[in-house]
PDB file of N, CA, C and O in Angstrom:
ATOM      1  N   MET Q 228      -0.193 -28.469   9.749  1.00  0.00           N
ATOM      2  CA  MET Q 228       0.466 -26.985  10.608  1.00  0.00           C
ATOM      3  C   MET Q 228       1.052 -25.935   9.150  1.00  0.00           C
ATOM      4  O   MET Q 228       0.543 -25.195   9.519  1.00  0.00           O
ATOM      5  N   LEU Q 229       1.764 -26.607   8.741  1.00  0.00           N
ATOM      6  CA  LEU Q 229       2.866 -25.612   8.197  1.00  0.00           C
ATOM      7  C   LEU Q 229       2.117 -24.642   6.908  1.00  0.00           C
ATOM      8  O   LEU Q 229       2.449 -24.113   6.168  1.00  0.00           O
ATOM      9  N   LYS Q 230       1.143 -25.787   5.675  1.00  0.00           N
ATOM     10  CA  LYS Q 230       0.171 -25.378   5.373  1.00  0.00           C
ATOM     11  C   LYS Q 230      -0.760 -24.694   5.281  1.00  0.00           C
ATOM     12  O   LYS Q 230      -1.096 -23.344   4.720  1.00  0.00           O
ATOM     13  N   LYS Q 231      -1.298 -24.689   6.619  1.00  0.00           N
ATOM     14  CA  LYS Q 231      -2.350 -23.847   6.536  1.00  0.00           C
ATOM     15  C   LYS Q 231      -1.828 -22.532   6.929  1.00  0.00           C
ATOM     16  O   LYS Q 231      -1.919 -21.673   7.157  1.00  0.00           O
ATOM     17  N   LEU Q 232      -0.259 -22.429   7.269  1.00  0.00           N
ATOM     18  CA  LEU Q 232       0.707 -21.028   7.405  1.00  0.00           C
ATOM     19  C   LEU Q 232       0.711 -20.539   6.887  1.00  0.00           C
ATOM     20  O   LEU Q 232       0.721 -19.394   6.401  1.00  0.00           O
ATOM     21  N   ALA Q 233       0.882 -21.241   5.518  1.00  0.00           N
ATOM     22  CA  ALA Q 233       1.785 -20.798   4.208  1.00  0.00           C
ATOM     23  C   ALA Q 233       0.321 -20.375   3.411  1.00  0.00           C
ATOM     24  O   ALA Q 233       0.332 -19.154   2.942  1.00  0.00           O
ATOM     25  N   LEU Q 234      -0.821 -20.910   3.614  1.00  0.00           N
ATOM     26  CA  LEU Q 234      -2.486 -20.630   3.063  1.00  0.00           C
ATOM     27  C   LEU Q 234      -2.155 -19.058   3.353  1.00  0.00           C
ATOM     28  O   LEU Q 234      -3.458 -18.471   2.994  1.00  0.00           O
ATOM     29  N   ALA Q 235      -2.549 -19.182   4.879  1.00  0.00           N
ATOM     30  CA  ALA Q 235      -3.018 -17.741   5.554  1.00  0.00           C
ATOM     31  C   ALA Q 235      -2.222 -16.331   5.219  1.00  0.00           C
ATOM     32  O   ALA Q 235      -2.316 -15.367   5.103  1.00  0.00           O
ATOM     33  N   ALA Q 236      -0.502 -17.060   4.821  1.00  0.00           N
ATOM     34  CA  ALA Q 236       0.271 -15.422   4.662  1.00  0.00           C
ATOM     35  C   ALA Q 236      -0.033 -15.650   2.759  1.00  0.00           C
ATOM     36  O   ALA Q 236      -0.065 -14.021   2.750  1.00  0.00           O
ATOM     37  N   ILE Q 237      -0.587 -16.480   1.843  1.00  0.00           N
ATOM     38  CA  ILE Q 237      -0.825 -16.303   0.975  1.00  0.00           C
ATOM     39  C   ILE Q 237      -2.388 -15.157   0.734  1.00  0.00           C
ATOM     40  O   ILE Q 237      -2.658 -14.437   0.515  1.00  0.00           O
ATOM     41  N   ALA Q 238      -2.784 -16.079   1.854  1.00  0.00           N
ATOM     42  CA  ALA Q 238      -4.329 -14.766   1.721  1.00  0.00           C
ATOM     43  C   ALA Q 238      -4.385 -13.464   1.868  1.00  0.00           C
ATOM     44  O   ALA Q 238      -4.743 -12.350   1.664  1.00  0.00           O
ATOM     45  N   ALA Q 239      -3.281 -12.705   3.475  1.00  0.00           N
ATOM     46  CA  ALA Q 239      -2.803 -11.865   3.667  1.00  0.00           C
ATOM     47  C   ALA Q 239      -2.383 -11.284   2.616  1.00  0.00           C
ATOM     48  O   ALA Q 239      -2.173  -9.801   2.747  1.00  0.00           O
ATOM     49  N   GLY Q 240      -1.444 -11.638   1.819  1.00  0.00           N
ATOM     50  CA  GLY Q 240      -0.594 -11.219   0.575  1.00  0.00           C
ATOM     51  C   GLY Q 240      -1.595 -10.744  -0.156  1.00  0.00           C
ATOM     52  O   GLY Q 240      -1.541  -9.412  -0.865  1.00  0.00           O
ATOM     53  N   ALA Q 241      -2.481 -11.451  -0.218  1.00  0.00           N
ATOM     54  CA  ALA Q 241      -3.499 -11.229  -1.863  1.00  0.00           C
ATOM     55  C   ALA Q 241      -4.936  -9.716  -1.130  1.00  0.00           C
ATOM     56  O   ALA Q 241      -5.026  -9.076  -1.929  1.00  0.00           O
ATOM     57  N   LEU Q 242      -4.943 -10.177   0.242  1.00  0.00           N
ATOM     58  CA  LEU Q 242      -5.770  -8.702   0.779  1.00  0.00           C
ATOM     59  C   LEU Q 242      -5.398  -7.634   1.693  1.00  0.00           C
ATOM     60  O   LEU Q 242      -5.450  -6.362   0.318  1.00  0.00           O
ATOM     61  N   ALA Q 243      -3.375  -7.584   0.963  1.00  0.00           N
ATOM     62  CA  ALA Q 243      -2.745  -6.908   1.285  1.00  0.00           C
ATOM     63  C   ALA Q 243      -2.728  -5.993   0.180  1.00  0.00           C
ATOM     64  O   ALA Q 243      -3.184  -4.470  -0.519  1.00  0.00           O
ATOM     65  N   ALA Q 244      -2.853  -6.656  -1.116  1.00  0.00           N
ATOM     66  CA  ALA Q 244      -2.661  -6.006  -2.422  1.00  0.00           C
ATOM     67  C   ALA Q 244      -4.005  -5.864  -3.458  1.00  0.00           C
ATOM     68  O   ALA Q 244      -3.697  -4.929  -3.509  1.00  0.00           O
ATOM     69  N   ALA Q 245      -4.788  -6.232  -2.698  1.00  0.00           N
ATOM     70  CA  ALA Q 245      -6.588  -5.291  -2.912  1.00  0.00           C
ATOM     71  C   ALA Q 245      -6.390  -4.135  -2.173  1.00  0.00           C
ATOM     72  O   ALA Q 245      -7.054  -3.394  -2.705  1.00  0.00           O
ATOM     73  N   ARG Q 246      -6.380  -4.175  -1.046  1.00  0.00           N
ATOM     74  CA  ARG Q 246      -5.909  -2.719  -0.429  1.00  0.00           C
ATOM     75  C   ARG Q 246      -5.109  -1.331  -1.255  1.00  0.00           C
ATOM     76  O   ARG Q 246      -5.926  -0.704  -1.708  1.00  0.00           O
ATOM     77  N   ARG Q 247      -3.719  -2.258  -1.378  1.00  0.00           N
ATOM     78  CA  ARG Q 247      -3.896  -0.987  -2.182  1.00  0.00           C
ATOM     79  C   ARG Q 247      -3.813  -1.022  -4.050  1.00  0.00           C
ATOM     80  O   ARG Q 247      -4.085   0.860  -3.699  1.00  0.00           O
ATOM     81  N   ARG Q 248      -4.645  -1.386  -4.073  1.00  0.00           N
ATOM     82  CA  ARG Q 248      -5.494  -1.370  -5.764  1.00  0.00           C
ATOM     83  C   ARG Q 248      -6.541  -0.359  -4.989  1.00  0.00           C
ATOM     84  O   ARG Q 248      -6.291   0.756  -5.830  1.00  0.00           O
ATOM     85  N   SER Q 249      -6.804  -0.507  -4.496  1.00  0.00           N
ATOM     86  CA  SER Q 249      -8.442   0.347  -4.193  1.00  0.00           C
ATOM     87  C   SER Q 249      -8.161   1.513  -3.532  1.00  0.00           C
ATOM     88  O   SER Q 249      -8.688   1.983  -4.190  1.00  0.00           O
ATOM     89  N   ALA Q 250      -7.073   1.587  -3.141  1.00  0.00           N
ATOM     90  CA  ALA Q 250      -6.241   2.691  -2.245  1.00  0.00           C
ATOM     91  C   ALA Q 250      -6.195   4.123  -3.392  1.00  0.00           C
ATOM     92  O   ALA Q 250      -5.638   5.219  -3.029  1.00  0.00           O
ATOM     93  N   GLY Q 251      -5.518   2.960  -3.838  1.00  0.00           N
ATOM     94  CA  GLY Q 251      -4.500   4.006  -5.660  1.00  0.00           C
ATOM     95  C   GLY Q 251      -6.144   4.716  -6.590  1.00  0.00           C
ATOM     96  O   GLY Q 251      -5.796   5.700  -6.546  1.00  0.00           O
ATOM     97  N   LYS Q 252      -6.785   3.402  -6.494  1.00  0.00           N
ATOM     98  CA  LYS Q 252      -8.784   4.264  -7.269  1.00  0.00           C
ATOM     99  C   LYS Q 252      -9.141   5.238  -6.458  1.00  0.00           C
ATOM    100  O   LYS Q 252      -9.455   6.211  -7.165  1.00  0.00           O
ATOM    101  N   GLY Q 253      -8.939   5.713  -5.205  1.00  0.00           N
ATOM    102  CA  GLY Q 253      -9.907   6.535  -4.537  1.00  0.00           C
ATOM    103  C   GLY Q 253      -8.940   7.577  -4.697  1.00  0.00           C
ATOM    104  O   GLY Q 253      -9.688   8.626  -4.894  1.00  0.00           O
ATOM    105  N   GLU Q 254      -7.293   7.511  -4.854  1.00  0.00           N
ATOM    106  CA  GLU Q 254      -6.692   9.179  -5.370  1.00  0.00           C
ATOM    107  C   GLU Q 254      -7.334   9.135  -5.959  1.00  0.00           C
ATOM    108  O   GLU Q 254      -7.012  10.864  -6.127  1.00  0.00           O
ATOM    109  N   ALA Q 255      -6.865   8.102  -7.223  1.00  0.00           N
ATOM    110  CA  ALA Q 255      -6.981   9.180  -8.774  1.00  0.00           C
ATOM    111  C   ALA Q 255      -8.823   9.221  -8.264  1.00  0.00           C
ATOM    112  O   ALA Q 255      -8.651  10.820  -9.485  1.00  0.00           O
ATOM    113  N   ASP Q 256      -9.472   8.986  -8.140  1.00  0.00           N
ATOM    114  CA  ASP Q 256     -10.563   9.621  -8.148  1.00  0.00           C
ATOM    115  C   ASP Q 256     -11.108  11.405  -7.437  1.00  0.00           C
ATOM    116  O   ASP Q 256     -11.538  12.635  -7.719  1.00  0.00           O
ATOM    117  N   LEU Q 257     -10.207  11.733  -6.074  1.00  0.00           N
ATOM    118  CA  LEU Q 257     -10.520  11.982  -5.178  1.00  0.00           C
ATOM    119  C   LEU Q 257      -9.933  13.572  -6.688  1.00  0.00           C
ATOM    120  O   LEU Q 257     -10.012  14.334  -6.526  1.00  0.00           O
ATOM    121  N   TRP Q 258      -8.551  12.879  -7.023  1.00  0.00           N
ATOM    122  CA  TRP Q 258      -7.408  14.367  -7.867  1.00  0.00           C
ATOM    123  C   TRP Q 258      -7.831  14.518  -9.090  1.00  0.00           C
ATOM    124  O   TRP Q 258      -8.370  15.394  -9.185  1.00  0.00           O
ATOM    125  N   HIS Q 259      -8.861  13.461  -9.330  1.00  0.00           N
ATOM    126  CA  HIS Q 259     -10.289  14.024 -10.865  1.00  0.00           C
ATOM    127  C   HIS Q 259     -10.861  14.943 -10.152  1.00  0.00           C
ATOM    128  O   HIS Q 259     -10.822  16.356 -10.665  1.00  0.00           O
ATOM    129  N   GLU Q 260     -11.759  14.851  -9.146  1.00  0.00           N
ATOM    130  CA  GLU Q 260     -12.618  15.637  -8.665  1.00  0.00           C
ATOM    131  C   GLU Q 260     -11.578  17.161  -8.105  1.00  0.00           C
ATOM    132  O   GLU Q 260     -12.625  18.149  -8.770  1.00  0.00           O
ATOM    133  N   ALA Q 261     -10.699  17.262  -7.334  1.00  0.00           N
ATOM    134  CA  ALA Q 261     -10.298  17.545  -6.808  1.00  0.00           C
ATOM    135  C   ALA Q 261      -9.757  19.196  -8.097  1.00  0.00           C
ATOM    136  O   ALA Q 261      -9.570  20.492  -8.014  1.00  0.00           O
ATOM    137  N   THR Q 262      -9.530  18.206  -9.230  1.00  0.00           N
ATOM    138  CA  THR Q 262      -8.867  19.534 -10.941  1.00  0.00           C
ATOM    139  C   THR Q 262      -9.724  19.356 -11.744  1.00  0.00           C
ATOM    140  O   THR Q 262      -9.186  20.129 -12.913  1.00  0.00           O
ATOM    141  N   SER Q 263     -10.740  19.201 -11.754  1.00  0.00           N
ATOM    142  CA  SER Q 263     -11.571  19.660 -13.052  1.00  0.00           C
ATOM    143  C   SER Q 263     -12.852  20.491 -12.088  1.00  0.00           C
ATOM    144  O   SER Q 263     -13.189  20.355 -10.393  1.00  0.00           O
ATOM    145  N   GLY Q 264     -13.799  21.158 -12.956  1.00  0.00           N
ATOM    146  CA  GLY Q 264     -14.454  21.640 -13.117  1.00  0.00           C
ATOM    147  C   GLY Q 264     -15.106  22.662 -12.411  1.00  0.00           C
ATOM    148  O   GLY Q 264     -13.453  23.737 -12.811  1.00  0.00           O
ATOM    149  N   PRO Q 265     -15.118  23.669 -12.244  1.00  0.00           N
ATOM    150  CA  PRO Q 265     -15.535  25.105 -11.938  1.00  0.00           C
ATOM    151  C   PRO Q 265     -14.920  25.657 -10.616  1.00  0.00           C
ATOM    152  O   PRO Q 265     -13.648  26.619 -10.142  1.00  0.00           O
ATOM    153  N   GLY Q 266     -15.134  24.653  -9.834  1.00  0.00           N
ATOM    154  CA  GLY Q 266     -14.258  24.562  -8.884  1.00  0.00           C
ATOM    155  C   GLY Q 266     -13.094  24.124  -7.950  1.00  0.00           C
ATOM    156  O   GLY Q 266     -12.408  23.995  -6.922  1.00  0.00           O
ATOM    157  N   ALA Q 267     -12.461  23.908  -8.967  1.00  0.00           N
ATOM    158  CA  ALA Q 267     -11.003  22.888  -9.255  1.00  0.00           C
ATOM    159  C   ALA Q 267     -10.040  23.934  -8.565  1.00  0.00           C
ATOM    160  O   ALA Q 267     -10.567  24.756  -8.083  1.00  0.00           O
ATOM    161  N   VAL Q 268      -9.172  23.558  -7.581  1.00  0.00           N
ATOM    162  CA  VAL Q 268      -8.814  24.061  -6.499  1.00  0.00           C
ATOM    163  C   VAL Q 268      -7.047  24.238  -7.853  1.00  0.00           C
ATOM    164  O   VAL Q 268      -6.011  24.999  -6.809  1.00  0.00           O
ATOM    165  N   SER Q 269      -6.830  22.671  -7.811  1.00  0.00           N
ATOM    166  CA  SER Q 269      -5.764  23.241  -9.210  1.00  0.00           C
ATOM    167  C   SER Q 269      -5.587  22.579 -10.165  1.00  0.00           C
ATOM    168  O   SER Q 269      -6.578  21.757 -10.348  1.00  0.00           O
ATOM    169  N   THR Q 270      -4.935  22.498 -11.776  1.00  0.00           N
ATOM    170  CA  THR Q 270      -5.378  21.961 -12.671  1.00  0.00           C
ATOM    171  C   THR Q 270      -3.321  21.175 -12.921  1.00  0.00           C
ATOM    172  O   THR Q 270      -2.477  21.963 -13.173  1.00  0.00           O
ATOM    173  N   PRO Q 271      -3.723  20.751 -13.551  1.00  0.00           N
ATOM    174  CA  PRO Q 271      -2.367  19.739 -13.745  1.00  0.00           C
ATOM    175  C   PRO Q 271      -1.648  19.824 -15.173  1.00  0.00           C
ATOM    176  O   PRO Q 271      -2.191  20.669 -15.807  1.00  0.00           O
ATOM    177  N   THR Q 272      -0.228  20.141 -14.742  1.00  0.00           N
ATOM    178  CA  THR Q 272      -0.005  20.431 -15.617  1.00  0.00           C
ATOM    179  C   THR Q 272       0.692  19.795 -16.763  1.00  0.00           C
ATOM    180  O   THR Q 272       1.102  18.392 -16.890  1.00  0.00           O
ATOM    181  N   ARG Q 273       0.506  19.678 -18.533  1.00  0.00           N
ATOM    182  CA  ARG Q 273       1.473  19.454 -19.867  1.00  0.00           C
ATOM    183  C   ARG Q 273       2.202  18.969 -19.982  1.00  0.00           C
ATOM    184  O   ARG Q 273       2.928  20.024 -20.158  1.00  0.00           O
TER     185      ARG Q 273
END
């Protein structure tokens, strides 16, 4: 029983980490789209 609980906790942690990574990539894609091209809303300063 304890092994199953630990395995479920590990799986949930891995799923949460994967979601955080994919969300970060989605934000980066949106940022790139919004800040590039002729219709850019703003440009990042360096």
